Amino acid sequence: MNSSHLAFRLRLLDGLLVSPWMLPLILWLVFFWQLGGSPLYDLDEGAFTEATREMLASGNFITPHKNGQPRYDKPVMIYWLQAGSVALLGLNEFALRLPSAIAASLWLLALWLFVRQRLDTETATAAALVMALSLEIGLIGKAAVADAVLNLFIALAFFDVYRYRLARLADSPRARGLLWRVYLWLGLGFLTKGPVAVFFPLVVSLLYALTMGWREVKIWLGAVFEPRGWLVFLAVAAPWYLAIYLDNGLGFFQSFFLKHNLGRFGGVIHGHEGFPGYYLAMLPLVILPFSGWLLAVLPALRRIWVDPFDRFLLLWFLTVLLVFSFSSTKLPHYLVYGLTPLFILLARYRERLRNRWLALLPAVVLVLVLLALPLVLGPLAEQANRLHEIALFELGREVLDGFYVLGILSALALLIGLFLAHRVALWQRVVLAGVIQTLVVYGLLVPRVFEVMQAPVKEAALLARQLDAPTVVYHTSMPSFSVYRQAITPDRDPEPGDLVFLRIDKLERLRELYPPEQLETLYQRGAVALVRVGERPTATEVPDHG
């Protein structure tokens, strides 16, 4: 290839990566490609979607239920959105995940519009690409849980908080409408996940005002103590909170606000405990492959603090990081509430990314780890002590086949090519590494992980539905079983004639209730089994010894 042709192709690639027309393709790739291709995962997707299924089945659109019991973990918004999607498209993985994919797309579009308004189109496109291709964003944008919807409303609130600030400083008549919009987003966020949607916009905007001077503190006080704003908030959020109080009394309020909000901060919920530096350790993982890019931008912190817009973004990120670092319950997706401003800062300071090893090594390390997976599953199976873990590792060795290895090796070759593509801007090469990462994660890894973890649950549930017999769950928490069975499945000791869904390490416990000859294994794969409990033999029955 002569130099003129190469230069033309490089200019074409450069123009494509900074073009807003690239975003629809990336949106489809990250949030919609393979959206319905894998079974629902437990616990989270299973719990949310079973509550949605029961909402549609019962016609009770006020109180979410999971397996017949009130589910007070989250407010109602995500269930309404999923219920609407299922009503239109049927009960399937695509329909259940579609609200999250749409919310993530709107979140990205809102970011692009905000950054283009404040900075320029190229920076807006770079920020949107970094956001979409970050590992954790893709995961929550494809998951049938509340997080993508919540982050959409949090981001919209923050963007309009900053727009309102500028409008007030300029004495613009637009300020009032922007303030009403802030309260609208807060109300919708409160309907999605409660106080967290209000806490961070209020606290960050206060801290920012305090650093900017008394005039901005007065603007903040006027906005926060604006009665009409709170009327907008109440008009959006209060009707459902009142309805669930009338339906259940104080049950939701005690469980959600005390246990699932204050309880998560002061104590450990569901064993999700972490060390003090947990989120600093998780940050490079959740933003893969852009971890090295972040390290390149860190020396610019003083410059970032001086710029009013950058300071707002930095305070947003740091407040989320610090607040959750002091929380007793720690989960990686909590950090996402503060990642939107980080993506903007990475895009704005992309010229500081100069070291190709720092830029591209995180993606290479991830691919090498994935390449090593088939090699380590055997030793892990040998060292595992629990029956279901051994079964998972063994099934994992089966599904991580030659096609998987070939795909990972191809990705590694492409990443090496990016190391050598000196004429392409380094930040654009990292974006291309993000595209490769997305293809690997959702084309090779996730389908195989879900084949091991969740496909057996789905298959057992479909068999139980076909057999149409009384079915129970036995000391096993996998609510997606009820989604696929399309029926409430109580968790109790089985009776003769029941089908029993359980994790295989619970089989020994089941045999303490019934002798082996009374138990018929109808299905067993991976970590789960479906067993039928037969009738007890009568005293007159004589075993046939042939």
Coordinates of C-alpha atoms in Angstrom, one line a residue, residues 80-371:
W80 CA -43.2 -0.2 35.6
L81 CA -40.7 0.2 32.7
Q82 CA -40.1 -3.5 32.4
A83 CA -43.8 -4.3 32.7
G84 CA -44.5 -1.9 29.8
S85 CA -41.8 -3.5 27.7
V86 CA -43.0 -7.1 28.4
A87 CA -46.6 -6.1 27.6
L88 CA -45.5 -4.9 24.2
L89 CA -42.8 -7.6 23.4
G90 CA -43.7 -10.6 25.5
L91 CA -41.9 -12.1 28.5
N92 CA -38.3 -12.6 27.2
E93 CA -34.8 -11.5 28.0
F94 CA -34.8 -8.8 25.3
A95 CA -38.0 -7.2 26.6
L96 CA -36.9 -7.3 30.2
R97 CA -33.5 -5.7 29.5
L98 CA -34.8 -3.2 26.9
P99 CA -35.6 -0.4 29.4
S100 CA -32.0 -0.5 30.7
A101 CA -30.6 -0.3 27.2
I102 CA -32.8 2.6 26.3
A103 CA -32.0 4.4 29.5
A104 CA -28.2 3.9 28.9
S105 CA -28.6 5.3 25.4
L106 CA -30.5 8.4 26.6
W107 CA -27.8 8.8 29.4
L108 CA -25.1 8.8 26.7
L109 CA -27.1 11.2 24.5
A110 CA -27.6 13.6 27.4
L111 CA -23.8 13.5 28.1
W112 CA -23.0 14.2 24.5
L113 CA -25.4 17.2 24.3
F114 CA -24.2 18.6 27.6
V115 CA -20.5 18.4 26.6
R116 CA -21.1 19.7 23.1
Q117 CA -22.9 22.7 24.7
R118 CA -20.2 23.4 27.2
L119 CA -17.1 22.5 25.1
D120 CA -17.1 21.2 21.5
T121 CA -18.5 18.4 19.4
E122 CA -15.2 16.4 19.2
T123 CA -14.8 16.3 23.0
A124 CA -18.5 15.4 23.4
T125 CA -18.0 12.5 21.0
A126 CA -14.8 11.4 22.7
A127 CA -16.6 11.5 26.1
A128 CA -19.6 9.5 24.8
L129 CA -17.3 6.9 23.3
V130 CA -15.3 6.5 26.5
M131 CA -18.5 6.1 28.5
A132 CA -20.1 3.6 26.2
L133 CA -17.0 1.4 25.9
S134 CA -16.2 1.3 29.6
L135 CA -16.7 -2.2 31.0
E136 CA -19.1 -1.4 33.8
I137 CA -21.3 0.9 31.7
G138 CA -21.8 -1.8 29.1
L139 CA -22.7 -4.3 31.8
I140 CA -25.4 -2.2 33.5
G141 CA -26.7 -1.0 30.2
K142 CA -27.5 -4.6 29.3
A143 CA -28.8 -5.7 32.7
A144 CA -32.5 -5.9 33.7
V145 CA -31.9 -3.9 36.9
A146 CA -32.5 -0.3 38.0
D147 CA -29.0 1.1 37.7
A148 CA -29.0 2.4 34.1
V149 CA -32.3 4.2 34.7
L150 CA -31.1 5.7 38.0
N151 CA -27.8 6.9 36.4
L152 CA -29.8 8.5 33.6
F153 CA -31.8 10.6 36.1
I154 CA -28.7 11.4 38.2
A155 CA -26.8 12.6 35.2
L156 CA -29.8 14.7 33.9
A157 CA -30.1 16.3 37.3
F158 CA -26.4 17.2 37.5
F159 CA -26.3 18.6 33.9
D160 CA -29.3 20.8 34.6
V161 CA -27.9 21.9 38.0
Y162 CA -24.9 23.3 36.1
R163 CA -27.0 24.9 33.4
Y164 CA -29.2 26.5 36.1
R165 CA -26.1 27.9 37.8
L166 CA -24.9 29.5 34.5
A167 CA -28.4 30.9 33.8
R168 CA -28.7 32.4 37.3
L169 CA -25.2 34.0 37.0
A170 CA -26.3 35.5 33.7
D171 CA -29.8 36.5 35.0
S172 CA -31.3 34.5 32.2
P173 CA -35.1 33.9 32.2
R174 CA -34.3 30.2 31.4
A175 CA -33.2 29.7 35.0
R176 CA -36.7 28.9 36.4
G177 CA -37.5 26.3 33.8
L178 CA -34.1 24.6 34.4
L179 CA -34.7 24.5 38.1
W180 CA -38.1 22.8 37.6
R181 CA -36.4 20.3 35.4
V182 CA -33.8 19.5 38.1
Y183 CA -36.7 18.7 40.5
L184 CA -38.3 16.6 37.9
W185 CA -35.2 14.5 37.5
L186 CA -34.8 14.2 41.3
G187 CA -38.4 13.0 41.6
L188 CA -38.0 10.4 38.8
G189 CA -34.7 9.3 40.4
F190 CA -36.4 9.0 43.8
L191 CA -39.0 6.7 42.2
T192 CA -36.2 4.6 40.8
K193 CA -33.9 4.1 43.7
G194 CA -34.8 6.5 46.5
P195 CA -32.6 9.0 48.4
V196 CA -29.4 8.4 46.5
A197 CA -30.9 10.2 43.5
V198 CA -31.4 13.3 45.6
F199 CA -28.5 13.1 48.0
F200 CA -25.6 13.5 45.5
P201 CA -26.9 16.4 43.4
L202 CA -27.8 18.3 46.6
V203 CA -24.5 17.6 48.3
V204 CA -22.2 18.1 45.3
S205 CA -23.9 21.4 44.3
L206 CA -23.5 22.7 47.9
L207 CA -19.8 21.8 48.0
Y208 CA -19.3 23.4 44.6
A209 CA -21.1 26.6 45.7
L210 CA -19.0 26.8 48.9
T211 CA -15.8 26.6 46.8
M212 CA -17.0 29.3 44.4
G213 CA -18.0 32.0 46.8
W214 CA -20.9 33.6 48.6
R215 CA -22.9 34.6 45.5
E216 CA -23.1 31.0 44.4
V217 CA -24.1 29.9 47.9
K218 CA -27.0 32.3 47.8
I219 CA -28.0 30.9 44.4
W220 CA -27.8 27.4 45.9
L221 CA -29.9 28.3 48.9
G222 CA -32.5 30.0 46.7
A223 CA -32.8 26.8 44.6
V224 CA -32.9 24.4 47.5
F225 CA -35.5 26.3 49.4
E226 CA -37.8 27.0 46.4
P227 CA -41.2 25.6 47.4
R228 CA -42.4 25.2 43.9
G229 CA -39.5 23.0 43.0
W230 CA -40.3 20.7 45.8
L231 CA -43.9 20.7 44.6
V232 CA -42.7 19.4 41.3
F233 CA -40.7 16.7 43.1
L234 CA -43.7 15.7 45.2
A235 CA -46.0 15.7 42.2
V236 CA -43.7 13.1 40.6
A237 CA -42.7 10.9 43.5
A238 CA -45.4 11.3 46.2
P239 CA -48.4 9.5 44.6
W240 CA -46.7 6.1 44.5
Y241 CA -45.1 6.4 48.0
L242 CA -48.6 7.3 49.3
A243 CA -50.1 4.4 47.4
I244 CA -47.7 1.8 48.8
Y245 CA -48.3 3.2 52.3
L246 CA -52.0 2.7 51.8
D247 CA -51.3 -0.8 50.4
N248 CA -48.8 -2.0 53.0
G249 CA -48.5 0.5 55.8
L250 CA -45.0 1.2 57.0
G251 CA -43.5 -2.1 55.7
F252 CA -41.9 -0.6 52.6
F253 CA -40.6 2.5 54.4
Q254 CA -39.0 0.5 57.3
S255 CA -37.4 -2.0 54.9
F256 CA -36.3 0.3 52.1
F257 CA -35.2 3.4 54.0
L258 CA -33.9 1.8 57.2
K259 CA -32.5 -1.5 55.9
H260 CA -31.6 -0.9 52.3
N261 CA -30.3 2.7 52.6
L262 CA -29.1 3.4 56.2
G263 CA -28.5 -0.3 56.7
R264 CA -26.2 -0.5 53.7
F265 CA -24.1 2.4 54.9
G266 CA -23.9 1.3 58.5
G267 CA -23.7 -2.4 58.1
V268 CA -23.0 -5.1 55.5
I269 CA -25.9 -6.3 53.4
H270 CA -25.8 -9.8 51.7
G271 CA -22.1 -10.2 52.5
H272 CA -21.0 -7.3 50.2
E273 CA -18.2 -6.1 52.4
G274 CA -15.1 -4.4 51.2
F275 CA -11.8 -2.9 52.5
P276 CA -11.3 0.9 52.9
G277 CA -9.6 1.3 49.5
Y278 CA -12.1 -0.9 47.7
Y279 CA -13.3 1.7 45.2
L280 CA -9.8 2.9 44.4
A281 CA -9.0 -0.7 43.6
M282 CA -12.2 -1.2 41.6
L283 CA -12.0 2.0 39.6
P284 CA -9.4 0.7 37.0
L285 CA -11.5 -2.4 36.5
V286 CA -14.9 -0.7 36.0
I287 CA -13.5 1.8 33.4
L288 CA -11.5 -0.8 31.4
P289 CA -9.9 -0.3 28.9
F290 CA -9.4 3.4 29.9
S291 CA -7.5 2.8 33.2
G292 CA -4.2 4.0 31.8
W293 CA -5.8 7.1 30.3
L294 CA -7.0 8.0 33.8
L295 CA -3.5 7.7 35.2
A296 CA -2.3 10.0 32.4
V297 CA -4.9 12.7 33.4
L298 CA -4.2 12.6 37.2
P299 CA -1.2 15.0 37.0
A300 CA -3.6 17.7 35.6
L301 CA -5.6 17.8 38.9
R302 CA -4.4 21.3 39.8
R303 CA -5.4 22.6 36.4
I304 CA -8.7 20.8 36.6
W305 CA -9.5 22.5 40.0
V306 CA -8.8 26.0 38.7
D307 CA -11.4 25.7 35.8
P308 CA -14.9 26.2 37.2
F309 CA -16.5 23.6 34.9
D310 CA -13.8 21.0 35.6
R311 CA -14.1 21.7 39.3
F312 CA -17.8 20.8 39.2
L313 CA -17.0 17.5 37.5
L314 CA -14.2 16.7 39.9
L315 CA -16.3 17.3 43.0
W316 CA -19.1 15.2 41.5
F317 CA -16.7 12.2 41.1
L318 CA -14.8 12.7 44.3
T319 CA -17.9 13.0 46.4
V320 CA -19.3 9.7 45.2
L321 CA -16.0 8.0 45.7
L322 CA -15.5 9.3 49.2
V323 CA -19.1 8.7 50.4
F324 CA -19.2 5.1 49.3
S325 CA -15.7 4.5 50.5
F326 CA -17.1 5.0 54.0
S327 CA -20.1 2.8 53.4
S328 CA -19.9 -0.7 55.0
T329 CA -21.7 -2.3 52.0
K330 CA -19.6 -2.0 48.9
L331 CA -20.5 -3.0 45.3
P332 CA -18.7 -2.0 42.1
H333 CA -21.8 -0.4 40.5
Y334 CA -22.1 2.2 43.3
L335 CA -19.1 3.9 41.8
V336 CA -21.0 4.4 38.5
Y337 CA -22.9 7.3 40.0
G338 CA -19.7 9.3 39.8
L339 CA -18.3 8.1 36.5
T340 CA -20.2 10.4 34.2
P341 CA -18.0 13.4 35.1
L342 CA -14.9 11.3 34.9
F343 CA -15.6 10.4 31.3
I344 CA -15.9 14.1 30.4
L345 CA -12.6 14.9 32.1
L346 CA -10.9 12.0 30.3
A347 CA -12.2 13.3 27.0
R348 CA -11.3 16.9 27.7
Y349 CA -7.7 16.1 28.7
R350 CA -7.1 13.4 26.1
E351 CA -4.0 15.2 24.7
R352 CA -2.2 14.2 28.0
L353 CA -2.3 10.5 26.9
R354 CA 1.1 10.1 25.3
N355 CA 2.5 6.7 26.5
R356 CA 1.2 3.9 24.4
W357 CA 2.1 1.2 27.0
L358 CA 0.1 3.1 29.6
A359 CA -2.7 3.5 27.2
L360 CA -3.1 0.0 25.8
L361 CA -1.7 -2.3 28.4
P362 CA -5.0 -2.6 30.4
A363 CA -6.8 -4.0 27.4
V364 CA -4.0 -6.4 26.7
V365 CA -3.9 -7.6 30.3
L366 CA -7.6 -8.2 30.3
V367 CA -7.3 -10.3 27.1
L368 CA -4.4 -12.3 28.5
V369 CA -6.5 -13.1 31.6
L370 CA -9.3 -14.3 29.5
L371 CA -6.9 -16.4 27.4

